PDB file of C-alpha atoms in Angstrom:
ATOM      1  CA  MET G   2     -37.522  73.269  -7.200  1.00 95.00           C
ATOM      2  CA  ASP G   3     -39.030  69.820  -7.760  1.00 96.00           C
ATOM      3  CA  LEU G   4     -42.447  69.711  -9.396  1.00 98.00           C
ATOM      4  CA  ARG G   5     -44.635  66.743  -8.594  1.00 98.00           C
ATOM      5  CA  ILE G   6     -48.025  65.832 -10.021  1.00 98.00           C
ATOM      6  CA  PHE G   7     -50.760  65.391  -7.418  1.00 98.00           C
ATOM      7  CA  THR G   8     -54.106  63.847  -8.365  1.00 98.00           C
ATOM      8  CA  GLU G   9     -57.509  63.562  -6.665  1.00 98.00           C
ATOM      9  CA  PRO G  10     -58.987  60.377  -8.194  1.00 98.00           C
ATOM     10  CA  GLN G  11     -62.016  60.305  -5.886  1.00 97.00           C
ATOM     11  CA  GLN G  12     -63.402  63.166  -7.950  1.00 97.00           C
ATOM     12  CA  GLY G  13     -63.784  60.806 -10.916  1.00 96.00           C
ATOM     13  CA  ALA G  14     -60.890  58.800 -12.350  1.00 97.00           C
ATOM     14  CA  GLY G  15     -60.362  55.088 -12.861  1.00 97.00           C
ATOM     15  CA  TYR G  16     -57.054  53.251 -12.929  1.00 98.00           C
ATOM     16  CA  ASP G  17     -56.568  53.587 -16.691  1.00 98.00           C
ATOM     17  CA  THR G  18     -56.810  57.379 -16.435  1.00 98.00           C
ATOM     18  CA  LEU G  19     -54.347  57.431 -13.554  1.00 98.00           C
ATOM     19  CA  LEU G  20     -51.948  55.203 -15.471  1.00 98.00           C
ATOM     20  CA  THR G  21     -52.089  57.569 -18.457  1.00 98.00           C
ATOM     21  CA  VAL G  22     -51.354  60.576 -16.240  1.00 98.00           C
ATOM     22  CA  ALA G  23     -48.553  58.750 -14.408  1.00 98.00           C
ATOM     23  CA  LYS G  24     -46.877  57.790 -17.692  1.00 98.00           C
ATOM     24  CA  ALA G  25     -47.183  61.392 -18.910  1.00 98.00           C
ATOM     25  CA  THR G  26     -45.701  62.543 -15.598  1.00 98.00           C
ATOM     26  CA  GLU G  27     -42.690  60.338 -16.233  1.00 98.00           C
ATOM     27  CA  GLU G  28     -42.291  61.190 -19.902  1.00 98.00           C
ATOM     28  CA  LEU G  29     -42.546  64.945 -19.291  1.00 98.00           C
ATOM     29  CA  GLY G  30     -39.796  64.968 -16.697  1.00 97.00           C
ATOM     30  CA  PHE G  31     -41.750  65.602 -13.512  1.00 98.00           C
ATOM     31  CA  ASP G  32     -40.280  64.284 -10.285  1.00 97.00           C
ATOM     32  CA  ALA G  33     -43.180  62.211  -8.942  1.00 98.00           C
ATOM     33  CA  PHE G  34     -46.797  61.115  -9.184  1.00 98.00           C
ATOM     34  CA  PHE G  35     -48.825  61.348  -5.985  1.00 98.00           C
ATOM     35  CA  ARG G  36     -52.464  60.720  -5.269  1.00 98.00           C
ATOM     36  CA  SER G  37     -54.939  61.425  -2.506  1.00 98.00           C
ATOM     37  CA  ASP G  38     -56.370  58.675  -0.308  1.00 98.00           C
ATOM     38  CA  HIS G  39     -60.144  59.151  -0.377  1.00 98.00           C
ATOM     39  CA  TYR G  40     -63.147  56.960  -1.130  1.00 98.00           C
ATOM     40  CA  LEU G  41     -65.839  59.605  -1.651  1.00 98.00           C
ATOM     41  CA  ALA G  42     -66.087  62.493  -4.105  1.00 97.00           C
ATOM     42  CA  MET G  43     -66.274  66.022  -2.719  1.00 96.00           C
ATOM     43  CA  GLY G  44     -68.356  68.949  -3.815  1.00 93.00           C
ATOM     44  CA  SER G  45     -70.456  68.603  -6.965  1.00 91.00           C
ATOM     45  CA  ALA G  46     -68.309  65.905  -8.649  1.00 93.00           C
ATOM     46  CA  ASP G  47     -70.168  62.692  -9.468  1.00 94.00           C
ATOM     47  CA  GLY G  48     -67.108  60.574  -8.684  1.00 96.00           C
ATOM     48  CA  LEU G  49     -67.711  58.209 -11.600  1.00 97.00           C
ATOM     49  CA  PRO G  50     -66.601  55.490 -12.188  1.00 96.00           C
ATOM     50  CA  GLY G  51     -66.063  55.219  -8.427  1.00 97.00           C
ATOM     51  CA  PRO G  52     -63.170  55.286  -5.975  1.00 97.00           C
ATOM     52  CA  THR G  53     -59.833  53.595  -6.422  1.00 97.00           C
ATOM     53  CA  ASP G  54     -57.681  52.449  -3.525  1.00 98.00           C
ATOM     54  CA  ALA G  55     -54.484  54.460  -3.132  1.00 98.00           C
ATOM     55  CA  TRP G  56     -52.069  51.620  -2.446  1.00 98.00           C
ATOM     56  CA  ILE G  57     -53.566  49.236  -4.995  1.00 98.00           C
ATOM     57  CA  THR G  58     -53.232  52.024  -7.558  1.00 98.00           C
ATOM     58  CA  LEU G  59     -49.617  52.686  -6.597  1.00 98.00           C
ATOM     59  CA  ALA G  60     -48.817  48.968  -6.762  1.00 98.00           C
ATOM     60  CA  GLY G  61     -49.999  48.926 -10.373  1.00 98.00           C
ATOM     61  CA  LEU G  62     -48.097  52.091 -11.232  1.00 98.00           C
ATOM     62  CA  ALA G  63     -44.978  50.704  -9.571  1.00 98.00           C
ATOM     63  CA  ARG G  64     -44.823  48.049 -12.293  1.00 98.00           C
ATOM     64  CA  GLU G  65     -45.787  50.397 -15.140  1.00 98.00           C
ATOM     65  CA  THR G  66     -43.292  53.219 -14.477  1.00 98.00           C
ATOM     66  CA  LYS G  67     -39.522  53.266 -14.117  1.00 98.00           C
ATOM     67  CA  ARG G  68     -38.285  56.612 -12.788  1.00 98.00           C
ATOM     68  CA  ILE G  69     -40.844  58.734 -10.971  1.00 98.00           C
ATOM     69  CA  ARG G  70     -41.384  58.653  -7.233  1.00 98.00           C
ATOM     70  CA  LEU G  71     -44.800  57.394  -6.113  1.00 99.00           C
ATOM     71  CA  GLY G  72     -46.726  58.302  -2.990  1.00 98.00           C
ATOM     72  CA  THR G  73     -49.740  59.605  -1.121  1.00 98.00           C
ATOM     73  CA  LEU G  74     -50.905  62.992   0.113  1.00 98.00           C
ATOM     74  CA  MET G  75     -52.029  61.744   2.571  1.00 97.00           C
ATOM     75  CA  THR G  76     -52.834  58.137   3.469  1.00 98.00           C
ATOM     76  CA  ALA G  77     -55.563  58.236   6.118  1.00 97.00           C
ATOM     77  CA  ALA G  78     -54.545  56.556   9.375  1.00 97.00           C
ATOM     78  CA  THR G  79     -58.208  55.648   9.905  1.00 97.00           C
ATOM     79  CA  PHE G  80     -58.265  53.420   6.807  1.00 97.00           C
ATOM     80  CA  ARG G  81     -55.600  50.858   7.699  1.00 97.00           C
ATOM     81  CA  LEU G  82     -54.091  49.125  10.681  1.00 98.00           C
ATOM     82  CA  PRO G  83     -50.445  50.210  11.062  1.00 98.00           C
ATOM     83  CA  GLY G  84     -48.945  46.730  10.743  1.00 98.00           C
ATOM     84  CA  VAL G  85     -50.891  46.122   7.543  1.00 98.00           C
ATOM     85  CA  LEU G  86     -49.935  49.554   6.193  1.00 98.00           C
ATOM     86  CA  ALA G  87     -46.242  48.841   6.835  1.00 98.00           C
ATOM     87  CA  ILE G  88     -46.525  45.616   4.835  1.00 98.00           C
ATOM     88  CA  GLN G  89     -48.404  47.301   1.974  1.00 98.00           C
ATOM     89  CA  VAL G  90     -45.975  50.198   1.613  1.00 98.00           C
ATOM     90  CA  ALA G  91     -42.918  47.936   1.879  1.00 98.00           C
ATOM     91  CA  GLN G  92     -44.294  45.636  -0.807  1.00 98.00           C
ATOM     92  CA  VAL G  93     -45.108  48.486  -3.192  1.00 98.00           C
ATOM     93  CA  ASP G  94     -41.628  49.901  -2.551  1.00 98.00           C
ATOM     94  CA  GLN G  95     -40.162  46.539  -3.570  1.00 98.00           C
ATOM     95  CA  MET G  96     -42.396  46.453  -6.642  1.00 98.00           C
ATOM     96  CA  SER G  97     -41.185  49.906  -7.675  1.00 98.00           C
ATOM     97  CA  GLY G  98     -37.506  49.248  -7.072  1.00 98.00           C
ATOM     98  CA  GLY G  99     -37.404  51.713  -4.176  1.00 98.00           C
ATOM     99  CA  ARG G 100     -39.432  54.703  -5.403  1.00 98.00           C
ATOM    100  CA  VAL G 101     -42.205  54.959  -2.798  1.00 98.00           C
ATOM    101  CA  GLU G 102     -42.909  57.711  -0.271  1.00 98.00           C
ATOM    102  CA  LEU G 103     -45.517  57.574   2.491  1.00 98.00           C
ATOM    103  CA  GLY G 104     -47.584  60.607   3.338  1.00 98.00           C
ATOM    104  CA  LEU G 105     -49.572  59.799   6.472  1.00 98.00           C
ATOM    105  CA  GLY G 106     -52.316  61.898   8.032  1.00 98.00           C
ATOM    106  CA  ALA G 107     -54.942  61.497  10.729  1.00 97.00           C
ATOM    107  CA  GLY G 108     -57.956  61.266   8.391  1.00 96.00           C
ATOM    108  CA  TRP G 109     -60.629  63.956   8.396  1.00 96.00           C
ATOM    109  CA  PHE G 110     -63.498  63.300   5.957  1.00 97.00           C
ATOM    110  CA  ALA G 111     -66.274  61.930   8.170  1.00 97.00           C
ATOM    111  CA  GLU G 112     -68.757  61.411   5.319  1.00 97.00           C
ATOM    112  CA  GLU G 113     -66.594  58.877   3.474  1.00 98.00           C
ATOM    113  CA  HIS G 114     -66.132  56.870   6.656  1.00 98.00           C
ATOM    114  CA  ARG G 115     -69.875  56.766   7.169  1.00 98.00           C
ATOM    115  CA  ALA G 116     -70.514  55.910   3.507  1.00 97.00           C
ATOM    116  CA  TYR G 117     -68.161  52.909   3.509  1.00 98.00           C
ATOM    117  CA  GLY G 118     -68.584  51.727   7.092  1.00 98.00           C
ATOM    118  CA  ILE G 119     -65.130  52.796   8.260  1.00 98.00           C
ATOM    119  CA  PRO G 120     -64.869  53.677  11.978  1.00 97.00           C
ATOM    120  CA  PHE G 121     -64.225  57.377  12.534  1.00 97.00           C
ATOM    121  CA  PRO G 122     -62.824  57.696  16.053  1.00 96.00           C
ATOM    122  CA  LYS G 123     -62.925  60.957  17.966  1.00 94.00           C
ATOM    123  CA  GLU G 124     -59.282  60.631  19.024  1.00 94.00           C
ATOM    124  CA  LYS G 125     -57.502  60.566  15.665  1.00 96.00           C
ATOM    125  CA  PHE G 126     -54.255  62.388  16.376  1.00 96.00           C
ATOM    126  CA  GLY G 127     -53.149  59.917  19.048  1.00 96.00           C
ATOM    127  CA  ARG G 128     -53.794  57.078  16.615  1.00 97.00           C
ATOM    128  CA  LEU G 129     -51.737  58.836  13.957  1.00 98.00           C
ATOM    129  CA  GLU G 130     -48.841  59.248  16.369  1.00 98.00           C
ATOM    130  CA  GLU G 131     -48.902  55.554  17.264  1.00 98.00           C
ATOM    131  CA  GLN G 132     -49.147  54.565  13.604  1.00 98.00           C
ATOM    132  CA  LEU G 133     -46.049  56.608  12.794  1.00 98.00           C
ATOM    133  CA  ALA G 134     -44.171  54.969  15.647  1.00 98.00           C
ATOM    134  CA  ILE G 135     -45.245  51.494  14.545  1.00 98.00           C
ATOM    135  CA  VAL G 136     -44.706  51.820  10.795  1.00 98.00           C
ATOM    136  CA  THR G 137     -41.268  53.412  11.130  1.00 98.00           C
ATOM    137  CA  GLY G 138     -40.381  51.052  13.986  1.00 98.00           C
ATOM    138  CA  LEU G 139     -41.262  47.965  11.959  1.00 98.00           C
ATOM    139  CA  TRP G 140     -39.132  49.094   9.031  1.00 98.00           C
ATOM    140  CA  ALA G 141     -36.196  49.960  11.304  1.00 98.00           C
ATOM    141  CA  THR G 142     -36.184  46.621  13.163  1.00 98.00           C
ATOM    142  CA  GLU G 143     -33.238  44.434  12.179  1.00 98.00           C
ATOM    143  CA  VAL G 144     -34.004  41.274  10.238  1.00 98.00           C
ATOM    144  CA  GLY G 145     -34.147  38.383  12.658  1.00 97.00           C
ATOM    145  CA  LYS G 146     -35.390  40.533  15.531  1.00 98.00           C
ATOM    146  CA  THR G 147     -38.977  41.226  16.568  1.00 98.00           C
ATOM    147  CA  PHE G 148     -40.921  44.400  17.254  1.00 98.00           C
ATOM    148  CA  ASP G 149     -43.260  45.036  20.181  1.00 98.00           C
ATOM    149  CA  PHE G 150     -45.507  47.994  20.846  1.00 98.00           C
ATOM    150  CA  ASP G 151     -47.888  48.595  23.732  1.00 98.00           C
ATOM    151  CA  GLY G 152     -49.856  51.722  23.007  1.00 98.00           C
ATOM    152  CA  THR G 153     -53.232  53.142  23.874  1.00 98.00           C
ATOM    153  CA  HIS G 154     -54.714  52.302  20.484  1.00 97.00           C
ATOM    154  CA  TYR G 155     -52.482  49.547  19.082  1.00 98.00           C
ATOM    155  CA  GLN G 156     -50.575  46.621  20.560  1.00 98.00           C
ATOM    156  CA  LEU G 157     -48.080  44.430  18.683  1.00 98.00           C
ATOM    157  CA  ALA G 158     -46.272  41.451  20.191  1.00 98.00           C
ATOM    158  CA  ASP G 159     -43.407  39.407  18.708  1.00 98.00           C
ATOM    159  CA  CYS G 160     -43.914  40.924  15.246  1.00 98.00           C
ATOM    160  CA  PRO G 161     -41.262  39.691  12.772  1.00 98.00           C
ATOM    161  CA  ALA G 162     -41.292  43.200  11.253  1.00 98.00           C
ATOM    162  CA  LEU G 163     -41.284  41.905   7.698  1.00 98.00           C
ATOM    163  CA  PRO G 164     -41.166  42.583   4.812  1.00 98.00           C
ATOM    164  CA  LYS G 165     -38.603  45.327   4.502  1.00 98.00           C
ATOM    165  CA  PRO G 166     -38.869  48.093   1.879  1.00 98.00           C
ATOM    166  CA  ALA G 167     -36.377  48.183  -0.971  1.00 98.00           C
ATOM    167  CA  GLN G 168     -35.150  51.553   0.281  1.00 98.00           C
ATOM    168  CA  LYS G 169     -33.109  51.723   3.425  1.00 95.00           C
ATOM    169  CA  LYS G 170     -35.465  54.500   4.534  1.00 95.00           C
ATOM    170  CA  VAL G 171     -38.865  55.138   2.970  1.00 98.00           C
ATOM    171  CA  PRO G 172     -39.400  58.912   3.098  1.00 98.00           C
ATOM    172  CA  VAL G 173     -42.255  59.840   5.425  1.00 98.00           C
ATOM    173  CA  LEU G 174     -44.322  62.969   4.783  1.00 98.00           C
ATOM    174  CA  ILE G 175     -46.342  64.731   7.456  1.00 98.00           C
ATOM    175  CA  GLY G 176     -48.368  67.839   6.767  1.00 97.00           C
ATOM    176  CA  GLY G 177     -51.037  70.203   7.910  1.00 96.00           C
ATOM    177  CA  HIS G 178     -51.811  73.540   9.505  1.00 96.00           C
ATOM    178  CA  GLY G 179     -51.748  72.564  13.198  1.00 96.00           C
ATOM    179  CA  ALA G 180     -49.649  74.943  15.255  1.00 95.00           C
ATOM    180  CA  THR G 181     -48.329  72.625  17.967  1.00 96.00           C
ATOM    181  CA  ARG G 182     -48.830  68.877  17.619  1.00 96.00           C
ATOM    182  CA  THR G 183     -48.254  68.720  13.865  1.00 97.00           C
ATOM    183  CA  PRO G 184     -44.811  70.407  14.015  1.00 98.00           C
ATOM    184  CA  ARG G 185     -43.850  68.123  16.909  1.00 97.00           C
ATOM    185  CA  LEU G 186     -44.791  64.985  14.955  1.00 97.00           C
ATOM    186  CA  ALA G 187     -43.000  66.267  11.861  1.00 98.00           C
ATOM    187  CA  ALA G 188     -39.867  66.942  13.884  1.00 97.00           C
ATOM    188  CA  GLN G 189     -39.975  63.417  15.315  1.00 97.00           C
ATOM    189  CA  TYR G 190     -40.924  61.302  12.300  1.00 98.00           C
ATOM    190  CA  ALA G 191     -40.950  63.204   9.010  1.00 98.00           C
ATOM    191  CA  ASP G 192     -38.447  63.443   6.204  1.00 98.00           C
ATOM    192  CA  GLU G 193     -40.659  66.055   4.553  1.00 98.00           C
ATOM    193  CA  PHE G 194     -43.170  68.568   5.845  1.00 98.00           C
ATOM    194  CA  ASN G 195     -45.956  69.531   3.459  1.00 98.00           C
ATOM    195  CA  ILE G 196     -48.500  72.295   3.860  1.00 98.00           C
ATOM    196  CA  PRO G 197     -51.533  72.035   1.565  1.00 97.00           C
ATOM    197  CA  PHE G 198     -53.299  74.948  -0.093  1.00 98.00           C
ATOM    198  CA  ALA G 199     -51.672  77.699   1.947  1.00 98.00           C
ATOM    199  CA  SER G 200     -50.543  81.208   1.072  1.00 98.00           C
ATOM    200  CA  VAL G 201     -46.895  82.168   1.048  1.00 98.00           C
ATOM    201  CA  GLU G 202     -47.406  83.988   4.342  1.00 98.00           C
ATOM    202  CA  ASP G 203     -49.169  81.076   6.078  1.00 98.00           C
ATOM    203  CA  SER G 204     -46.598  78.640   4.702  1.00 98.00           C
ATOM    204  CA  GLU G 205     -43.755  80.744   6.067  1.00 98.00           C
ATOM    205  CA  ARG G 206     -45.335  80.792   9.535  1.00 98.00           C
ATOM    206  CA  GLN G 207     -45.909  77.045   9.556  1.00 98.00           C
ATOM    207  CA  PHE G 208     -42.450  76.247   8.216  1.00 98.00           C
ATOM    208  CA  GLY G 209     -41.063  78.364  11.035  1.00 98.00           C
ATOM    209  CA  ARG G 210     -42.967  76.352  13.617  1.00 98.00           C
ATOM    210  CA  VAL G 211     -41.705  73.102  12.153  1.00 98.00           C
ATOM    211  CA  ARG G 212     -38.110  74.362  12.007  1.00 97.00           C
ATOM    212  CA  ALA G 213     -38.338  75.393  15.655  1.00 97.00           C
ATOM    213  CA  ALA G 214     -39.738  71.981  16.630  1.00 97.00           C
ATOM    214  CA  ALA G 215     -37.011  70.225  14.639  1.00 97.00           C
ATOM    215  CA  GLU G 216     -34.318  72.295  16.323  1.00 96.00           C
ATOM    216  CA  ALA G 217     -35.818  71.530  19.749  1.00 96.00           C
ATOM    217  CA  ALA G 218     -35.779  67.832  18.871  1.00 95.00           C
ATOM    218  CA  GLY G 219     -32.075  68.028  18.035  1.00 95.00           C
ATOM    219  CA  ARG G 220     -32.417  67.515  14.303  1.00 94.00           C
ATOM    220  CA  GLN G 221     -29.720  68.874  12.062  1.00 88.00           C
ATOM    221  CA  GLU G 222     -30.547  71.932  10.000  1.00 83.00           C
ATOM    222  CA  GLY G 223     -31.495  70.852   6.502  1.00 87.00           C
ATOM    223  CA  GLY G 224     -32.759  67.488   7.681  1.00 91.00           C
ATOM    224  CA  LEU G 225     -36.315  68.219   6.563  1.00 97.00           C
ATOM    225  CA  VAL G 226     -37.676  68.953   3.106  1.00 98.00           C
ATOM    226  CA  TYR G 227     -40.355  71.674   3.088  1.00 98.00           C
ATOM    227  CA  SER G 228     -43.038  71.541   0.415  1.00 98.00           C
ATOM    228  CA  ASN G 229     -46.391  72.930  -0.700  1.00 98.00           C
ATOM    229  CA  ALA G 230     -49.410  71.457  -2.432  1.00 98.00           C
ATOM    230  CA  LEU G 231     -51.265  73.907  -4.670  1.00 98.00           C
ATOM    231  CA  VAL G 232     -53.906  73.656  -7.364  1.00 98.00           C
ATOM    232  CA  VAL G 233     -52.506  74.597 -10.763  1.00 98.00           C
ATOM    233  CA  CYS G 234     -54.172  76.180 -13.768  1.00 98.00           C
ATOM    234  CA  VAL G 235     -51.823  77.426 -16.484  1.00 98.00           C
ATOM    235  CA  GLY G 236     -52.589  78.727 -19.955  1.00 98.00           C
ATOM    236  CA  LYS G 237     -50.786  80.320 -22.875  1.00 98.00           C
ATOM    237  CA  SER G 238     -53.509  82.979 -23.024  1.00 98.00           C
ATOM    238  CA  ASP G 239     -56.140  84.453 -20.721  1.00 98.00           C
ATOM    239  CA  ALA G 240     -58.784  82.533 -22.640  1.00 98.00           C
ATOM    240  CA  GLU G 241     -56.959  79.241 -22.099  1.00 98.00           C
ATOM    241  CA  VAL G 242     -56.592  79.924 -18.378  1.00 98.00           C
ATOM    242  CA  ALA G 243     -60.310  80.737 -18.172  1.00 98.00           C
ATOM    243  CA  ARG G 244     -61.227  77.570 -20.055  1.00 98.00           C
ATOM    244  CA  ARG G 245     -59.158  75.409 -17.731  1.00 98.00           C
ATOM    245  CA  ALA G 246     -60.568  77.141 -14.657  1.00 98.00           C
ATOM    246  CA  GLN G 247     -64.110  76.610 -15.896  1.00 97.00           C
ATOM    247  CA  ALA G 248     -63.391  72.931 -16.527  1.00 96.00           C
ATOM    248  CA  ILE G 249     -62.603  72.424 -12.832  1.00 96.00           C
ATOM    249  CA  GLY G 250     -65.390  74.655 -11.542  1.00 95.00           C
ATOM    250  CA  ARG G 251     -63.162  77.462 -10.268  1.00 96.00           C
ATOM    251  CA  GLU G 252     -62.777  81.194 -10.877  1.00 97.00           C
ATOM    252  CA  VAL G 253     -59.546  82.552 -12.327  1.00 98.00           C
ATOM    253  CA  ASP G 254     -59.115  85.320  -9.747  1.00 97.00           C
ATOM    254  CA  GLU G 255     -59.680  82.874  -6.898  1.00 97.00           C
ATOM    255  CA  LEU G 256     -57.157  80.451  -8.372  1.00 98.00           C
ATOM    256  CA  LYS G 257     -54.577  83.212  -8.753  1.00 97.00           C
ATOM    257  CA  GLU G 258     -55.100  84.147  -5.116  1.00 97.00           C
ATOM    258  CA  ASN G 259     -55.107  80.633  -3.660  1.00 96.00           C
ATOM    259  CA  GLY G 260     -53.149  78.533  -6.139  1.00 98.00           C
ATOM    260  CA  LEU G 261     -50.830  78.694  -9.117  1.00 98.00           C
ATOM    261  CA  ALA G 262     -52.766  80.180 -12.003  1.00 98.00           C
ATOM    262  CA  GLY G 263     -52.210  82.344 -15.029  1.00 98.00           C
ATOM    263  CA  SER G 264     -49.521  82.452 -17.669  1.00 98.00           C
ATOM    264  CA  PRO G 265     -46.351  80.381 -17.332  1.00 98.00           C
ATOM    265  CA  ALA G 266     -44.485  83.539 -16.314  1.00 97.00           C
ATOM    266  CA  GLU G 267     -47.023  84.335 -13.581  1.00 98.00           C
ATOM    267  CA  VAL G 268     -46.805  80.803 -12.212  1.00 98.00           C
ATOM    268  CA  VAL G 269     -43.003  80.763 -12.270  1.00 98.00           C
ATOM    269  CA  GLU G 270     -42.973  84.075 -10.376  1.00 98.00           C
ATOM    270  CA  LYS G 271     -45.299  82.770  -7.681  1.00 98.00           C
ATOM    271  CA  ILE G 272     -43.362  79.527  -7.316  1.00 98.00           C
ATOM    272  CA  GLY G 273     -40.314  81.713  -6.763  1.00 98.00           C
ATOM    273  CA  ARG G 274     -42.066  83.335  -3.800  1.00 98.00           C
ATOM    274  CA  TYR G 275     -42.565  79.914  -2.218  1.00 98.00           C
ATOM    275  CA  ALA G 276     -38.951  79.027  -2.925  1.00 98.00           C
ATOM    276  CA  ALA G 277     -37.844  82.202  -1.141  1.00 98.00           C
ATOM    277  CA  ILE G 278     -39.394  80.971   2.152  1.00 98.00           C
ATOM    278  CA  GLY G 279     -37.711  77.581   1.918  1.00 97.00           C
ATOM    279  CA  SER G 280     -40.101  75.434  -0.100  1.00 98.00           C
ATOM    280  CA  SER G 281     -38.141  73.152  -2.414  1.00 98.00           C
ATOM    281  CA  ARG G 282     -40.958  71.001  -3.750  1.00 98.00           C
ATOM    282  CA  ILE G 283     -44.399  71.808  -5.145  1.00 98.00           C
ATOM    283  CA  TYR G 284     -47.167  69.253  -5.548  1.00 98.00           C
ATOM    284  CA  LEU G 285     -49.249  70.492  -8.472  1.00 98.00           C
ATOM    285  CA  GLN G 286     -52.862  69.494  -7.864  1.00 98.00           C
ATOM    286  CA  ILE G 287     -54.222  68.507 -11.277  1.00 98.00           C
ATOM    287  CA  LEU G 288     -58.022  68.399 -11.216  1.00 97.00           C
ATOM    288  CA  ASP G 289     -58.738  67.782 -14.923  1.00 97.00           C
ATOM    289  CA  LEU G 290     -56.931  64.494 -15.553  1.00 97.00           C
ATOM    290  CA  ASP G 291     -58.034  64.324 -19.182  1.00 97.00           C
ATOM    291  CA  ASP G 292     -56.153  67.516 -20.102  1.00 98.00           C
ATOM    292  CA  LEU G 293     -52.707  66.134 -20.885  1.00 98.00           C
ATOM    293  CA  ASP G 294     -51.877  69.292 -22.861  1.00 98.00           C
ATOM    294  CA  HIS G 295     -51.920  71.084 -19.509  1.00 98.00           C
ATOM    295  CA  LEU G 296     -49.149  68.813 -18.229  1.00 98.00           C
ATOM    296  CA  GLU G 297     -47.126  69.353 -21.404  1.00 98.00           C
ATOM    297  CA  LEU G 298     -47.446  73.135 -21.071  1.00 98.00           C
ATOM    298  CA  ILE G 299     -46.334  73.069 -17.427  1.00 98.00           C
ATOM    299  CA  SER G 300     -43.394  70.875 -18.339  1.00 98.00           C
ATOM    300  CA  SER G 301     -42.219  72.922 -21.305  1.00 98.00           C
ATOM    301  CA  GLN G 302     -42.867  76.455 -20.035  1.00 97.00           C
ATOM    302  CA  VAL G 303     -42.887  76.300 -16.227  1.00 98.00           C
ATOM    303  CA  GLN G 304     -40.684  73.416 -15.163  1.00 97.00           C
ATOM    304  CA  SER G 305     -38.082  74.292 -17.783  1.00 95.00           C
ATOM    305  CA  GLN G 306     -37.571  77.700 -16.135  1.00 94.00           C
ATOM    306  CA  LEU G 307     -37.048  76.345 -12.621  1.00 92.00           C
ATOM    307  CA  GLY G 308     -33.762  74.558 -13.210  1.00 72.00           C
TER     308      GLY G 308
END
């Protein structure tokens, strides 16, 4: 089971904080550092000092880290044109020496689009599908050849399809709870399917849908990685768990029900339940980015037990 650190910087974290967490992620032996792609804080968070751009952040971290994978859960298709996104991700992959992964989603948070003047189209899923076709098509085009695309939402003509990523294939992540279109897109384009903030039972159902779609698409069994994203709140004592839950504005019982919370042993046991349904990777949503002791505890007493 791979453990990856997943951050939500829009809630209030500048680049220096993210760099500190990314370096701790690397030093403590976690597999990857991922971040959300949002420009507006949610809930009661003040969002200070203000939003950071996902791919600018990852470009900086690409030069400041050496081992960990870097990526997004999920880049919003509404934020960037697909040709530009392909260039950005390829460049950051080069800057990292081939450690980048692209999580791409349709975009859903209407308020941040309105706040920053970003168009929020009604038909988002069709745009996402075309973006996946374009981004992966550009990267797959042989050097010296051009790429063309004539879609409903995007048209490209005589594109040189450059630059290329450092990796032969940048892993693409698709996720969500949709019962029909999401599994179909994952079967067609994804290297990894991720379901965020879902119970073991809901995850098992959705993984089954994706497996069925992958089989129908002729993909080999084992060709997709299945993963979960879950908020984490671990403590050596009940008091420490309660303190960490309070710091992120959550209740312990709710976190135990909907996330990974409690003692290291409790968290290891629940991760084992996700592993039993085929999840091989957990994105640990860390909401208090100043609590580096939390990361150290997870590394030493949770990750160490997962082999």
